[in-house]
mmCIF file of C-alpha atoms in Angstrom:
data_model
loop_
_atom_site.group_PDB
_atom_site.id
_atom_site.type_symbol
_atom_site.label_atom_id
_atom_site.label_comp_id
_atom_site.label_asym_id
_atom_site.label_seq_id
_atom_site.Cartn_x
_atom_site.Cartn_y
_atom_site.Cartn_z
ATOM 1 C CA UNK A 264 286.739 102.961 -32.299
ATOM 2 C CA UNK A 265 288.189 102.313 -35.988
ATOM 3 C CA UNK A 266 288.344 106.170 -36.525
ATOM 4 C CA UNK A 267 289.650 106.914 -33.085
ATOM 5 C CA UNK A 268 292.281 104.405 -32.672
ATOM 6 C CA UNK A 269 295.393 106.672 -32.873
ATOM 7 C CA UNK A 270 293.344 109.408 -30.571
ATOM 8 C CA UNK A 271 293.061 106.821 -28.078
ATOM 9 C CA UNK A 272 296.609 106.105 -28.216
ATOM 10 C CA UNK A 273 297.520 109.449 -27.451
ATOM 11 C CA UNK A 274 294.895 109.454 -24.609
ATOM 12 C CA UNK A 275 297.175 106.369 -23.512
ATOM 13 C CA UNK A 276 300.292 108.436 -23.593
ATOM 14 C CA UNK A 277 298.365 111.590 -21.696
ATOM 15 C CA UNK A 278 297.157 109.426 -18.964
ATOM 16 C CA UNK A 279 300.867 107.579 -18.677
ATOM 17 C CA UNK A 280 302.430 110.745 -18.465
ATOM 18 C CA UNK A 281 299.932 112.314 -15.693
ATOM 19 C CA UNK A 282 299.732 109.202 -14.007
ATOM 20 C CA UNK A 283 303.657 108.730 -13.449
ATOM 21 C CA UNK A 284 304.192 112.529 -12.579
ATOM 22 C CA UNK A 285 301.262 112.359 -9.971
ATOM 23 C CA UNK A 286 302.977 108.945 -8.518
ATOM 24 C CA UNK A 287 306.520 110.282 -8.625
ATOM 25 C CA UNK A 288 305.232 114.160 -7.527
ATOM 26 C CA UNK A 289 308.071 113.991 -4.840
ATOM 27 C CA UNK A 290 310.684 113.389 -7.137
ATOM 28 C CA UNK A 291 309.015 116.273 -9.261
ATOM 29 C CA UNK A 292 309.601 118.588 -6.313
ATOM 30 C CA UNK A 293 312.623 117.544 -5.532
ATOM 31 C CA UNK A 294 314.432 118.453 -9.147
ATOM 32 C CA UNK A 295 313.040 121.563 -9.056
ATOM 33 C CA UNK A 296 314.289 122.437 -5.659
ATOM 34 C CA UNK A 297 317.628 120.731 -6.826
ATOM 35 C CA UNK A 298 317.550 122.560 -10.582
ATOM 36 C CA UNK A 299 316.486 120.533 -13.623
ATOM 37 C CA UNK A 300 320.026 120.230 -14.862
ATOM 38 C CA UNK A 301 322.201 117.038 -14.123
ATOM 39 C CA UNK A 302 318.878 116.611 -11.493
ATOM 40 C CA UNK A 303 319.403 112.658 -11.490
ATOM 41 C CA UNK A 304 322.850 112.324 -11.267
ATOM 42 C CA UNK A 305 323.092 108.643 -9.263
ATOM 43 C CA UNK A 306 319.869 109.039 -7.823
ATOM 44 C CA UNK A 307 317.712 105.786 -8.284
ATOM 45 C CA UNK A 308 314.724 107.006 -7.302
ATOM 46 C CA UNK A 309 314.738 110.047 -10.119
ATOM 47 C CA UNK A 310 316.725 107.415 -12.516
ATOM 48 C CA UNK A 311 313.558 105.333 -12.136
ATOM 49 C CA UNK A 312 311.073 108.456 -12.501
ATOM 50 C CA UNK A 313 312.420 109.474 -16.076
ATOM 51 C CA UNK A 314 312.585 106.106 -17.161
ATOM 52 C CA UNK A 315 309.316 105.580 -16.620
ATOM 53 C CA UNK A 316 308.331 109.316 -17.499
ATOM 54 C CA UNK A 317 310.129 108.651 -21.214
ATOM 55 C CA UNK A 318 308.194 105.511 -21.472
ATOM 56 C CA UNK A 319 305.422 107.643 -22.676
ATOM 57 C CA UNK A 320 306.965 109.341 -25.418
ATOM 58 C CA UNK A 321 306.806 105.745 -28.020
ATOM 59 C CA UNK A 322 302.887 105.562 -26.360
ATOM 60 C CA UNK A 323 302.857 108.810 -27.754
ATOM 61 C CA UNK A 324 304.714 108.540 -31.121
ATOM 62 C CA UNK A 325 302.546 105.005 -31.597
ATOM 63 C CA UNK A 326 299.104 107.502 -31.268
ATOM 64 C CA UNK A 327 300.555 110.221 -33.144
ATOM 65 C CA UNK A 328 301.801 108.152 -36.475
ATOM 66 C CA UNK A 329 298.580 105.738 -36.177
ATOM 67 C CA UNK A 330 296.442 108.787 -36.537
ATOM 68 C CA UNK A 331 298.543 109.998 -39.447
ATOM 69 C CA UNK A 332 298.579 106.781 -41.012
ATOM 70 C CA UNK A 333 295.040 106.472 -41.219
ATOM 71 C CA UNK A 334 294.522 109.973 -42.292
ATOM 72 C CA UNK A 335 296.971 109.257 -44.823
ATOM 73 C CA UNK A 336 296.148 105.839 -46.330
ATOM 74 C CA UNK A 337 293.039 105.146 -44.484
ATOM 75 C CA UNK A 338 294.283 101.960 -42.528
ATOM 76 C CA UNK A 339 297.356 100.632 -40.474
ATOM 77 C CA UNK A 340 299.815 97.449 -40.819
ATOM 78 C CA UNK A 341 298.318 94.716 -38.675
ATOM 79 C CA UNK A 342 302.159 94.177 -37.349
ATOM 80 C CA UNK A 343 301.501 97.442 -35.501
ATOM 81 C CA UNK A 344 299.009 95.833 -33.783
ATOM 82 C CA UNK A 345 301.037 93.087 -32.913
ATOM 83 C CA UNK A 346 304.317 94.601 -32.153
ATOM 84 C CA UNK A 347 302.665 96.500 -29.289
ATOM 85 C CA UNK A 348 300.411 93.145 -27.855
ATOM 86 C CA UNK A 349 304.085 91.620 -28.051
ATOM 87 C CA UNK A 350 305.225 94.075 -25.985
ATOM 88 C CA UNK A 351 302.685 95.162 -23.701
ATOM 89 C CA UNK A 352 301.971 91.617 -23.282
ATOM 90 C CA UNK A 353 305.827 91.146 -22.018
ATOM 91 C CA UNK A 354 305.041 94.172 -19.718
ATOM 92 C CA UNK A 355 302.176 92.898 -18.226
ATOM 93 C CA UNK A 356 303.916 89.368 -17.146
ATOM 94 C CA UNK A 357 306.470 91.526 -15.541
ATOM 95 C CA UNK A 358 304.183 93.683 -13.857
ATOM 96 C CA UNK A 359 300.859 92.563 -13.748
ATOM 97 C CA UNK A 360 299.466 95.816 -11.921
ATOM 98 C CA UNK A 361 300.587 98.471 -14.801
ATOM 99 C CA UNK A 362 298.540 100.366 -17.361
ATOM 100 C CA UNK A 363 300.247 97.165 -19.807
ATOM 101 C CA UNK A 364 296.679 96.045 -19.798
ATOM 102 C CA UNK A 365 295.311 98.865 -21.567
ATOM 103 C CA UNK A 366 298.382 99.083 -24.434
ATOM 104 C CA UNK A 367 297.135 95.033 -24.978
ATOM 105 C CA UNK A 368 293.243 96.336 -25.143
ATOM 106 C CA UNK A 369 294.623 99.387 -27.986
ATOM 107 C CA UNK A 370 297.294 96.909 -29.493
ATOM 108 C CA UNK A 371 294.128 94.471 -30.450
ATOM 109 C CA UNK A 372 291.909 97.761 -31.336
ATOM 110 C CA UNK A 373 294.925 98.290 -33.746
ATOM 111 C CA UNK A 374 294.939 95.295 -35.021
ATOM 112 C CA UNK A 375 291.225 94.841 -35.298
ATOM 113 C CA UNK A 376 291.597 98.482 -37.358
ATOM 114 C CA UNK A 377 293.689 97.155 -39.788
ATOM 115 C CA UNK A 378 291.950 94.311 -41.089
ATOM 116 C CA UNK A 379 288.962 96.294 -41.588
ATOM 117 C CA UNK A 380 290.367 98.732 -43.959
ATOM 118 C CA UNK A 381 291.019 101.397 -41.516
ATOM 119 C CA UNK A 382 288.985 104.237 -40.305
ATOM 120 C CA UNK A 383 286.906 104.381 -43.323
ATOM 121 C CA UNK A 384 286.580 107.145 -45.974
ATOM 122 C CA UNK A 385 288.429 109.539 -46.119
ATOM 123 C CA UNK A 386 287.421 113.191 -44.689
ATOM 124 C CA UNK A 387 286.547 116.247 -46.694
ATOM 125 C CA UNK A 388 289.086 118.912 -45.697
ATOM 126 C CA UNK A 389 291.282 116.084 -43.974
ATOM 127 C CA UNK A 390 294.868 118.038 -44.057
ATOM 128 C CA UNK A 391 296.492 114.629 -45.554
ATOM 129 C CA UNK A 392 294.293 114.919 -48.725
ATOM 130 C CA UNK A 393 297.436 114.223 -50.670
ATOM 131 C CA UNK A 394 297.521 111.004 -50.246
ATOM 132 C CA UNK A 395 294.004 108.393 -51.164
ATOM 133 C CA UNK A 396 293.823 104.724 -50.269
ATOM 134 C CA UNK A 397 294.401 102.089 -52.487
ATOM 135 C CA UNK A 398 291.826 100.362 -50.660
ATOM 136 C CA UNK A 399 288.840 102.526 -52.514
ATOM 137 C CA UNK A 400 290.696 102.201 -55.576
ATOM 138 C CA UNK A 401 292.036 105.193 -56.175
ATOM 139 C CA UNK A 402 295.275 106.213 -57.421
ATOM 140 C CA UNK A 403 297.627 107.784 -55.294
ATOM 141 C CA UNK A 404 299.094 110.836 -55.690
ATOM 142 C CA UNK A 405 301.035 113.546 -54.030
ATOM 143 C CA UNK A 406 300.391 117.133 -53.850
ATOM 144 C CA UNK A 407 302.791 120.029 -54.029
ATOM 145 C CA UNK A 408 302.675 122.268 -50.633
ATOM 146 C CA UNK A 409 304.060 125.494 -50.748
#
């Protein structure tokens, strides 16, 4: 799990994003029929789709710069972690039968992650080889793309 954290993450945001357009798949239809543009326009039901739709994009942004920072530094701020049990944890009081659960489960993953240095070494031909930990006692460094 330590080098998969921010892929799972992303799996999180996948599955939240399937999972709300297969429950709302009549509202789907119907802005399609209706045209995509101004489609909610005081409609509660599609007001309550997007919202919940767009609730996957920070899932998404959490996977997608956890997965960087590891690639980059080789670990991840244990606030991350916490943050996101914070307020999962506030989500799953609210409503108990959500996918809140699972951000808990990845929000302790996280934090687990972080205090044990990360994902590990860093990969040969990783993309972010710019960057080394300070962790392995390296010194970091920047290289120049062109």
């Amino acid at each position: 799990m330590r080098r998969r954290i921010g892929e799972l993450w992303i799996a999180f945001a996948v599955i939240h994003f399937v999972g709300v357009t297969i429950g709302g798949w009549s509202t789907v239809q119907d802005v399609f029929a209706d045209g995509p543009i101004n489609c909610i326009h005081g409609d509660v039901e599609r007001d309550a789709f997007f919202g919940w739709f767009f609730m996957g994009v920070p899932i998404l942004t959490t996977g997608v710069v956890t997965r960087w920072a590891q690639r980059r530094t080789g670990t991840l701020p244990e606030s991350m972690g916490w943050i996101t049990v914070v307020a999962f944890g506030i989500g799953a009081l609210v409503a108990p039968l959500s996918g809140a659960w699972l951000g808990i489960a990845l929000g302790i993953g996280t934090i687990a992650v972080s205090r044990h240095q990360g994902r590990g070494p860093q990969l040969p031909g990783d993309p972010s080889d710019g960057f080394v930990s300070y962790e392995r006692g390296e010194p970091r460094h920047e290289t120049t793309h062109r």
